[in-house]
Each structure stands twice: as C-alpha cells, then as structure tokens.
XYZ file of N, CA, C and O in Angstrom:
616
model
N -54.722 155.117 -18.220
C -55.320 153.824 -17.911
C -54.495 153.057 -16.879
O -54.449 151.832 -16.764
N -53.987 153.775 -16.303
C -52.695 153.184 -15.113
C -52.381 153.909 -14.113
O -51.758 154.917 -14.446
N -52.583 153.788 -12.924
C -51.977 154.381 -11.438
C -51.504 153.221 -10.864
O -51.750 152.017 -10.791
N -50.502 154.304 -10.374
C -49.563 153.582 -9.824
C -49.392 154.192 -8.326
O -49.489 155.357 -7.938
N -49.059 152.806 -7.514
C -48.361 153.233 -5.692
C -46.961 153.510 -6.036
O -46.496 152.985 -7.047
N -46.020 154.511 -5.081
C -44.596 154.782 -5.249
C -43.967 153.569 -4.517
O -42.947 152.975 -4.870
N -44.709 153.311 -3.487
C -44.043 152.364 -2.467
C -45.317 152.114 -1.473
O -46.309 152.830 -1.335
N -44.895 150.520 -0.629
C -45.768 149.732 -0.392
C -46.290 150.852 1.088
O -45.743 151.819 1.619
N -47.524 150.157 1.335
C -48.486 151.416 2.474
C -47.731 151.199 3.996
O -48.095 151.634 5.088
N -46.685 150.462 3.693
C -45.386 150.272 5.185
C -44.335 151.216 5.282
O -43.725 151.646 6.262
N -44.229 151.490 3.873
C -42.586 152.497 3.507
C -42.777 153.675 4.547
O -44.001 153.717 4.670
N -42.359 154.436 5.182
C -42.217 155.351 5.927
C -40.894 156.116 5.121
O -39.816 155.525 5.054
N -41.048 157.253 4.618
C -39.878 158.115 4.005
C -38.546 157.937 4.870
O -37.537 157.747 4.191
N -38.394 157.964 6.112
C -37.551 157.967 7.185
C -36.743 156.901 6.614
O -35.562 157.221 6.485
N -37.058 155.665 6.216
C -36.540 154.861 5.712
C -35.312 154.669 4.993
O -34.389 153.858 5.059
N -35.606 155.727 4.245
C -34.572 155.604 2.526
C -32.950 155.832 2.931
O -31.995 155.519 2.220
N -32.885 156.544 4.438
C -31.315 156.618 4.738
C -30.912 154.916 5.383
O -29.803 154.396 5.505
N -31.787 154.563 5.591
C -31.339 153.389 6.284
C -30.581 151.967 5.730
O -30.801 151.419 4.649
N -29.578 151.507 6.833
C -28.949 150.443 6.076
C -29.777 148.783 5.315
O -29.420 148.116 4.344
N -30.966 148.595 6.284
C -31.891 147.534 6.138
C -32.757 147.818 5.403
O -33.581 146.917 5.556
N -33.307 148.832 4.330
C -34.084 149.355 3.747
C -33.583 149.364 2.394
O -32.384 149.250 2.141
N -34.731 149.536 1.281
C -34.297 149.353 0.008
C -35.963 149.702 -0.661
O -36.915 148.982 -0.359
N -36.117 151.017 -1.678
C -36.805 151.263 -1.890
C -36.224 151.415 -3.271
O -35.394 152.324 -3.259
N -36.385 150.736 -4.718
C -36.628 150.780 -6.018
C -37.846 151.063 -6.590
O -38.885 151.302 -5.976
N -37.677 151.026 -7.917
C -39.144 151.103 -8.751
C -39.828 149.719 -8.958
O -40.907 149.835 -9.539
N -39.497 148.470 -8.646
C -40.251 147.148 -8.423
C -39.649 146.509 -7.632
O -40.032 145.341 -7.690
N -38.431 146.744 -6.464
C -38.571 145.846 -5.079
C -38.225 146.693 -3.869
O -37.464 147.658 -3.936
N -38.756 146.329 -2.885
C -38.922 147.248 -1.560
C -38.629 145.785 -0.560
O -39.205 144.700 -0.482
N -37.323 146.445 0.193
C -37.364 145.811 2.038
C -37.251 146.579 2.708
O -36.583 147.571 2.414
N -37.855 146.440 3.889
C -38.308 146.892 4.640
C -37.616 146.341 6.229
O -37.943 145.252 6.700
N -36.788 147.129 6.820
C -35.601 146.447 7.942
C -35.443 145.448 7.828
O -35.452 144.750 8.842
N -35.211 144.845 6.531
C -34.626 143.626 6.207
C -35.586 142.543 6.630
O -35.357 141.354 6.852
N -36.262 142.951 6.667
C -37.461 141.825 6.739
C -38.796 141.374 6.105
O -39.449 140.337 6.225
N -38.978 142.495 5.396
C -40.334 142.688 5.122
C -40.118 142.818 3.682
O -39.453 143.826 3.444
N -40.435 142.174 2.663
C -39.585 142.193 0.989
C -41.115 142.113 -0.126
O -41.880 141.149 -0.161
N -41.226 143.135 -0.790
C -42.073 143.917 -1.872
C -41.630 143.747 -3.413
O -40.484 143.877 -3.842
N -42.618 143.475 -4.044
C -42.342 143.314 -5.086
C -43.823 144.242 -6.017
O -45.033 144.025 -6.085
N -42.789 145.427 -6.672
C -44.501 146.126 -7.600
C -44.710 145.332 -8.598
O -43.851 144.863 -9.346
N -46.234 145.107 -8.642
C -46.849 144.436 -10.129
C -48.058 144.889 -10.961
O -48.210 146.081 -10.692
N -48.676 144.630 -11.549
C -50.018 145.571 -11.779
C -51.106 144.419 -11.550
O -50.661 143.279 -11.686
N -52.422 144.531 -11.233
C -53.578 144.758 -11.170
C -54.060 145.212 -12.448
O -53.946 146.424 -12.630
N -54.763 144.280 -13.728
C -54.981 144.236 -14.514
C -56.889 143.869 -14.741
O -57.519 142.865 -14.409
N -57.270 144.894 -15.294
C -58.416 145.055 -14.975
C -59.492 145.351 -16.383
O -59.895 146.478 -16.670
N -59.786 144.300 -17.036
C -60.533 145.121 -18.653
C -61.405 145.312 -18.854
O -62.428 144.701 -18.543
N -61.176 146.812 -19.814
C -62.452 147.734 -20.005
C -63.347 146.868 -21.207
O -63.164 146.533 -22.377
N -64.507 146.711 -20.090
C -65.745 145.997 -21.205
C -66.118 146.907 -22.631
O -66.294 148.125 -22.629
N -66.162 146.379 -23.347
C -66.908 146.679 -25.010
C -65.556 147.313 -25.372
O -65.548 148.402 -25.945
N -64.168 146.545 -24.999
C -62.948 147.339 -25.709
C -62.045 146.997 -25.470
O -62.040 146.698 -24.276
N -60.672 146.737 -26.154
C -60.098 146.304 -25.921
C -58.704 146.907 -25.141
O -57.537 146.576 -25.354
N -59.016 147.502 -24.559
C -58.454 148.252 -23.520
C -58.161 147.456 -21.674
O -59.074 146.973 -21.004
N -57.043 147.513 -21.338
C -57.188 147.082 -19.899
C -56.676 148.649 -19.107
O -55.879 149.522 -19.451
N -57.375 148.515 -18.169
C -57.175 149.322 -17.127
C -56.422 148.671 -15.829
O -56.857 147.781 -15.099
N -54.840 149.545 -15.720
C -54.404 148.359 -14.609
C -53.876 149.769 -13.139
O -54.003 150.982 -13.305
N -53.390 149.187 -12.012
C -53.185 149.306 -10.790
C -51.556 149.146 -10.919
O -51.021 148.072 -11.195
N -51.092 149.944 -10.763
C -49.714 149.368 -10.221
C -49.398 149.416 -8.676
O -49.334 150.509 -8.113
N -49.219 148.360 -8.058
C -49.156 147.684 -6.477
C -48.196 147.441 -6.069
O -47.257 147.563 -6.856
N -47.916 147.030 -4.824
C -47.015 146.434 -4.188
C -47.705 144.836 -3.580
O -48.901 144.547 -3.633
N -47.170 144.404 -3.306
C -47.281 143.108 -2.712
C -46.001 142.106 -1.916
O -44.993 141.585 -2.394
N -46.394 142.112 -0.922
C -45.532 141.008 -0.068
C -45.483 139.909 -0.003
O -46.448 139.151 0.097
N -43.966 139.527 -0.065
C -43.464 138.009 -0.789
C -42.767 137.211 0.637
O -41.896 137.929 1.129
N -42.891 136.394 1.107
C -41.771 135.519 1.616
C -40.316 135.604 1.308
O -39.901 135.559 0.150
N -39.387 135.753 2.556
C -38.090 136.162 2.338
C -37.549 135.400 1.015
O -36.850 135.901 0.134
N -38.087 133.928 1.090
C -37.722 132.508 -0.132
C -38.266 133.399 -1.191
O -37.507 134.100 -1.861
N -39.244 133.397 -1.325
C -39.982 133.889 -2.869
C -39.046 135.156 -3.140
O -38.187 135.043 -4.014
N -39.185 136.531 -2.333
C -38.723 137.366 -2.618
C -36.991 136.812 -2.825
O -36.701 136.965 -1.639
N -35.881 136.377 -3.357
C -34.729 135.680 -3.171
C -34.680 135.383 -4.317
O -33.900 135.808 -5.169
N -35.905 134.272 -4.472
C -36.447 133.225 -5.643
C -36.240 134.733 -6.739
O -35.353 135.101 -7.510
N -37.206 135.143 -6.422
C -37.720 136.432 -7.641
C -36.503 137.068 -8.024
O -36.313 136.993 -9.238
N -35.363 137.841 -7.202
C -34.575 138.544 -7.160
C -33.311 137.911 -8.033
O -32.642 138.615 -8.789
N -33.080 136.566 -7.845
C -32.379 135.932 -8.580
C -32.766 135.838 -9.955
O -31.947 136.323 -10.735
N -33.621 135.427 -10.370
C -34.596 135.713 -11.722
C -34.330 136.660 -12.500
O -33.878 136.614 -13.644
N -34.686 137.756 -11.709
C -35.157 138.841 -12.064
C -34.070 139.467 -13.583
O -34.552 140.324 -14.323
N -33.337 139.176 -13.719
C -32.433 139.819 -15.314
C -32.747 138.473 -16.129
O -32.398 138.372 -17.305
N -33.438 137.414 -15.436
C -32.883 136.270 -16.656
C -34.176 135.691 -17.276
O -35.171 135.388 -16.618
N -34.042 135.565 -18.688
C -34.764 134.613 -19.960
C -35.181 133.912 -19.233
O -34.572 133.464 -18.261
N -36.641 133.594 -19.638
C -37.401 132.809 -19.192
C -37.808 132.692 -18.140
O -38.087 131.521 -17.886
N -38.071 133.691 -16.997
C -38.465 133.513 -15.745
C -40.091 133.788 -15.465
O -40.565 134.134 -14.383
N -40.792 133.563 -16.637
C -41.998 133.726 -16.499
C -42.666 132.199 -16.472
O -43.869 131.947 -16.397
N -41.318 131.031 -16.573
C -41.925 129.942 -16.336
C -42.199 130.005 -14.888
O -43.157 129.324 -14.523
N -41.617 130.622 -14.051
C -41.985 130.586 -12.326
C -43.275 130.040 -12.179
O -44.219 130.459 -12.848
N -43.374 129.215 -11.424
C -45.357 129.141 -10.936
C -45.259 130.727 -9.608
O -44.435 131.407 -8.996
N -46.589 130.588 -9.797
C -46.833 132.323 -9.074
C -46.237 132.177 -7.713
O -45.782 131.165 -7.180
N -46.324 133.285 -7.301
C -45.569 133.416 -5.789
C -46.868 133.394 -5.125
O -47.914 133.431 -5.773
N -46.836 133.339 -3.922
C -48.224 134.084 -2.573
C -47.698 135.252 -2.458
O -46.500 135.475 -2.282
N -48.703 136.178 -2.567
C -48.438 137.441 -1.661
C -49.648 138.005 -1.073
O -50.785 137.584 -1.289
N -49.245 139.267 -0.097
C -50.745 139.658 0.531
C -50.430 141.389 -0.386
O -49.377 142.024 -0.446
N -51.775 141.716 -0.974
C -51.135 143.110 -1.430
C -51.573 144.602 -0.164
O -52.481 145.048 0.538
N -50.312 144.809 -0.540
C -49.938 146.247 0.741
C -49.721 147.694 0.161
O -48.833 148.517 0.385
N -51.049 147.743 -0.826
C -51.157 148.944 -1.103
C -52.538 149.288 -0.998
O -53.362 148.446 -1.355
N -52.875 150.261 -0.615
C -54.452 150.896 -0.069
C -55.022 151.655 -1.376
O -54.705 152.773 -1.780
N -56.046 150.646 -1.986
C -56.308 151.715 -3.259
C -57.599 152.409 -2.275
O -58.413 151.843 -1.546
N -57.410 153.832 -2.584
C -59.307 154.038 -1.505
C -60.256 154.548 -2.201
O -61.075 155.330 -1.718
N -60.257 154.142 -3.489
C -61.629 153.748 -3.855
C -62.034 152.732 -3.868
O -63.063 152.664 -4.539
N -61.592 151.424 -3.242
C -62.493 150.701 -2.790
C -63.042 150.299 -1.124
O -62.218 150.023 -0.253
N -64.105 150.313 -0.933
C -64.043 150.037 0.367
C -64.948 148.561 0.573
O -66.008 148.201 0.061
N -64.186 148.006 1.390
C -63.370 147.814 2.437
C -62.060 147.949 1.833
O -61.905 148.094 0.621
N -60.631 147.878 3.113
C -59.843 148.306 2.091
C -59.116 146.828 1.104
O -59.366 145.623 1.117
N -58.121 147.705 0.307
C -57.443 146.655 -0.268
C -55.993 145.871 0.247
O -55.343 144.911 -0.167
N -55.866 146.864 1.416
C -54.612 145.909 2.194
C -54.772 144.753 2.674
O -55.577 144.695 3.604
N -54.146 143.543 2.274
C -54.095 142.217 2.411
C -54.964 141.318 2.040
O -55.433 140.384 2.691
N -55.222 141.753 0.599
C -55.863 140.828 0.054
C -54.763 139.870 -0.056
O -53.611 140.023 0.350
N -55.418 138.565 -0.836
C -54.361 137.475 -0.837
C -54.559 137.680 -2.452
O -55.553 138.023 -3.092
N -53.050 137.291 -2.917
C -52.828 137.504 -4.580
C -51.625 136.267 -4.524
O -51.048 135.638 -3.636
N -51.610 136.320 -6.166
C -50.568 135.820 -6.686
C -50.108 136.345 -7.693
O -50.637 136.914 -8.648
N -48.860 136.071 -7.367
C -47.774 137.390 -8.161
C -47.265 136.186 -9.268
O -46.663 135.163 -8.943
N -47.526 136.440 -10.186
C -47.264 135.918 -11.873
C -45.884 136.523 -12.338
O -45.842 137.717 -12.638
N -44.858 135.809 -12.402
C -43.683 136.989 -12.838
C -43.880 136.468 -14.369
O -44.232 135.336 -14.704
N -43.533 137.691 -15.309
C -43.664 138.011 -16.732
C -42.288 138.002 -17.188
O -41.339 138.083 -16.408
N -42.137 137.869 -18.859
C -40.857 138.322 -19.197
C -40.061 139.256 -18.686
O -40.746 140.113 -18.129
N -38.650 139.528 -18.612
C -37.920 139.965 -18.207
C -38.680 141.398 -18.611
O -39.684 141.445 -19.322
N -37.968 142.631 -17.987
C -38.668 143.764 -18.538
C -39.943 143.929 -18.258
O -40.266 145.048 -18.654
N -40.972 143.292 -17.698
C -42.119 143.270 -17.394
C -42.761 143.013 -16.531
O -42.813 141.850 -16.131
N -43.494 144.046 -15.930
C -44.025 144.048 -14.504
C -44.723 142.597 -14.092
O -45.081 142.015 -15.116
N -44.987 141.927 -13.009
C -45.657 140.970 -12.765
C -47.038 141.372 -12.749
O -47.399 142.516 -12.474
N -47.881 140.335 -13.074
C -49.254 140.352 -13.192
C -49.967 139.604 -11.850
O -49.894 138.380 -11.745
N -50.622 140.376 -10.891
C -51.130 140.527 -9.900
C -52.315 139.606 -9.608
O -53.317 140.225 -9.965
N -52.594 138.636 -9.215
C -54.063 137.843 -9.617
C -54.901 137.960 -8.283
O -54.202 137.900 -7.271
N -55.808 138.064 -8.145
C -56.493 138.796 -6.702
C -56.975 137.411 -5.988
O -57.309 136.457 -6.691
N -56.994 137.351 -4.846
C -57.976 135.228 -5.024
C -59.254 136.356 -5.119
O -59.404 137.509 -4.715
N -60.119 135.348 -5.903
C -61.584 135.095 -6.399
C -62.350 135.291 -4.905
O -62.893 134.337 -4.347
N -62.320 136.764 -4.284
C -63.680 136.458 -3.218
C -64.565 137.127 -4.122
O -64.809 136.904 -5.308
N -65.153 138.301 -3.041
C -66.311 139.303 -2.749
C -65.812 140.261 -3.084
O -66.437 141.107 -3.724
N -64.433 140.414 -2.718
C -63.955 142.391 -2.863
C -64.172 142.707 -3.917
O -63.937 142.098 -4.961
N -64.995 144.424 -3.644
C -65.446 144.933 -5.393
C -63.839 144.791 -6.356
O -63.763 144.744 -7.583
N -62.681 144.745 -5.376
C -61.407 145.294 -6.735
C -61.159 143.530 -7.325
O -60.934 143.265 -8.506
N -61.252 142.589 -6.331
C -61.472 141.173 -7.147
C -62.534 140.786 -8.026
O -62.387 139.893 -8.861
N -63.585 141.416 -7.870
C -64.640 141.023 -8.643
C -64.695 141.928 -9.974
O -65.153 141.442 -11.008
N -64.184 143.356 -9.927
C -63.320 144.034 -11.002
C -62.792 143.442 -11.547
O -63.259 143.170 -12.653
N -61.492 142.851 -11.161
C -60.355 142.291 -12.268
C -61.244 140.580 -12.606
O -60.837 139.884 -13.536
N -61.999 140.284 -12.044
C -62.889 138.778 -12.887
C -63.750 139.676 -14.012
O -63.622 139.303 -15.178
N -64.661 140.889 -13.742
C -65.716 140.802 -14.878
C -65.437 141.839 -15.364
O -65.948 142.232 -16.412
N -64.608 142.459 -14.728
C -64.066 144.102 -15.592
C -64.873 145.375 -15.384
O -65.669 145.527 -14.457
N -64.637 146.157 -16.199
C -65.024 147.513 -15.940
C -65.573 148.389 -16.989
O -64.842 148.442 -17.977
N -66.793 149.184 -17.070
C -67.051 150.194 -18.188
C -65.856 151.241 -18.410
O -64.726 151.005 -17.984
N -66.133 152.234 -19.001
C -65.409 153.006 -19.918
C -65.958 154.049 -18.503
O -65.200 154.763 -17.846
N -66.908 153.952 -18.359
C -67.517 155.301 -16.804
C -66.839 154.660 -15.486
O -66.660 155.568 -14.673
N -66.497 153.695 -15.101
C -65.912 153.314 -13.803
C -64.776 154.224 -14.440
O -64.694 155.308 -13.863
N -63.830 154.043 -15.544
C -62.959 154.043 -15.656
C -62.651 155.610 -15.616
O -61.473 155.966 -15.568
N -63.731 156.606 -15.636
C -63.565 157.788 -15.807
C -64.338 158.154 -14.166
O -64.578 159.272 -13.710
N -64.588 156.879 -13.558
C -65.314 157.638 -12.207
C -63.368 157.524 -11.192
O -62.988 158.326 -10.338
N -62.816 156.675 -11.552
C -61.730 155.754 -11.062
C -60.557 157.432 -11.046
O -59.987 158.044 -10.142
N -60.639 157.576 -12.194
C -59.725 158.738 -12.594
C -59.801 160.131 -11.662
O -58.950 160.769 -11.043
N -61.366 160.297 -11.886
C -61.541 161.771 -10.944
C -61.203 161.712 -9.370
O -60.606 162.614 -8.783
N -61.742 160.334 -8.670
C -61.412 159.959 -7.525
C -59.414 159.932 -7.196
O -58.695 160.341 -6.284
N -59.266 159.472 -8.037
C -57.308 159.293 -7.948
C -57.209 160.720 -8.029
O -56.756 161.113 -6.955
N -57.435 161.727 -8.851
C -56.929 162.732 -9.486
C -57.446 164.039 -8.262
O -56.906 165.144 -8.211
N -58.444 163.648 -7.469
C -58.858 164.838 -6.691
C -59.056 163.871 -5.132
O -59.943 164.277 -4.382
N -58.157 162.505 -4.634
C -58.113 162.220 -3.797
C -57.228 161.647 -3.103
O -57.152 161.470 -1.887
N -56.379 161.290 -4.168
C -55.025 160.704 -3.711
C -54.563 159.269 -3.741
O -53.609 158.627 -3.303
N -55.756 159.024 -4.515
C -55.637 157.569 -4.809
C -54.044 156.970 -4.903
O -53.380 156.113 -4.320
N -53.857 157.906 -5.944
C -52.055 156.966 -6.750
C -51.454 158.437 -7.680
O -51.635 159.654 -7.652
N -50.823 157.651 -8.301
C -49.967 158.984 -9.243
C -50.553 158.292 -10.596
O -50.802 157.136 -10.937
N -50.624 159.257 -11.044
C -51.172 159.075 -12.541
C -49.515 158.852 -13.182
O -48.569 159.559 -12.837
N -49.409 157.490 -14.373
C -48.579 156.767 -15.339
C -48.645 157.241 -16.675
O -47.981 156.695 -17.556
C-alpha cells in the first residue's frame, strides 16, 4: 500500500561523489542549492480503513529546508505550521505530470515521515488524496508501478 521515489526526479547518480550534494533516505541537496525533503502522499482506500500512500520528494526553500533540518531529532516539531513546497517526483500514472504541483509539507512526530498535502486543484493525484480511492485503483496503481516503473515497492 506504499511506493516509494529513491530520490527527487533532479538527483542525477553522478551526484553522490560530490561535495555540494547530499542524498539520504528523507533529505536531498542538490549543489547546494536545491534542498528535498521525502514525505508521503496519503491517499484513502474507500469502504476501508486502509490508506494508500506515495512516498515523494518535495522542494523546500533554503529557510524552510534549515527550519526543518534543525527540528528534525526534536519533540514536538509537528507543531511547525506546514512548509511550501513544489513536489519533484514524477508519479506516471498520472497524467499530466506530477512534477510541481504545489504542496504543503506537514512535519509529523519525530520518527515520522511528513504528510504531503496537494493544493486542492483538478489533478487526478489531488483529487485522489481529497476523495480517495477503491480497492481496484489500488490494484490498477500496483500493476502499473510493478510492470512500469512507477516507484519501488515498500
């Protein structure tokens, strides 16, 4: 019920020797300029109590990303009000794509991924995470990742 991106749709492998670069399992910079934070995309399966989520990347402001980073080991940092971010991961089952939507990044208890909030347009993956999803998206979602490259299966 979870795929996940390794790293944001900017990372270039070439990267990982580099001194301005920084690729973890929830923050990514990018020549020191460009600063990522993974969160999920939380998405629930109708008639159940099940959520189906996305694990993403999303881009923060050097401040926010700083803000976050400082946080990040300490109690209580889920009082944060949300960050802006644009998310910079390409899910491609949806089309148009999903790079740069505008979100807000919710940071959660310590230990816990941030919760991803999409703004409220048109895009089928925003209008997903408002009214949710059957139990068959959720098995159409799977075959597409699993025989296209969507993400890595969690």
């Amino acid at each position: 019920m979870n795929y996940t991106a390794e790293a944001p749709a900017v990372w270039d492998p070439a990267f990982a020797d580099a001194d301005d670069c920084l690729l973890s399992s929830d923050q990514c910079v990018v020549r020191g300029q460009h600063y990522f934070v993974k969160g999920l995309i939380e998405i629930p399966v109708i008639d159940s109590d099940a959520v189906f989520s996305w694990g993403v990347w999303v881009s923060l402001s050097r401040e926010n990303f700083s803000r976050a980073a400082d946080l990040w080991d300490r109690p209580g940092r889920e009082a944060e009000q949300p960050y802006f971010g644009w998310l910079t991961t390409d899910l491609p089952v949806y089309s148009p794509t999903t790079l740069n939507l505008k979100t807000h990044v919710h940071t959660r208890p310590v230990g816990e991924r941030p919760y991803i909030e999409l703004e409220p347009t048109a895009h089928p993956l925003a209008v997903e995470q408002r009214t949710g999803i059957t139990l068959d998206r959720v098995r159409e979602v799977a075959a597409a990742v699993l025989h296209g490259g969507g993400g890595e299966r969690r």
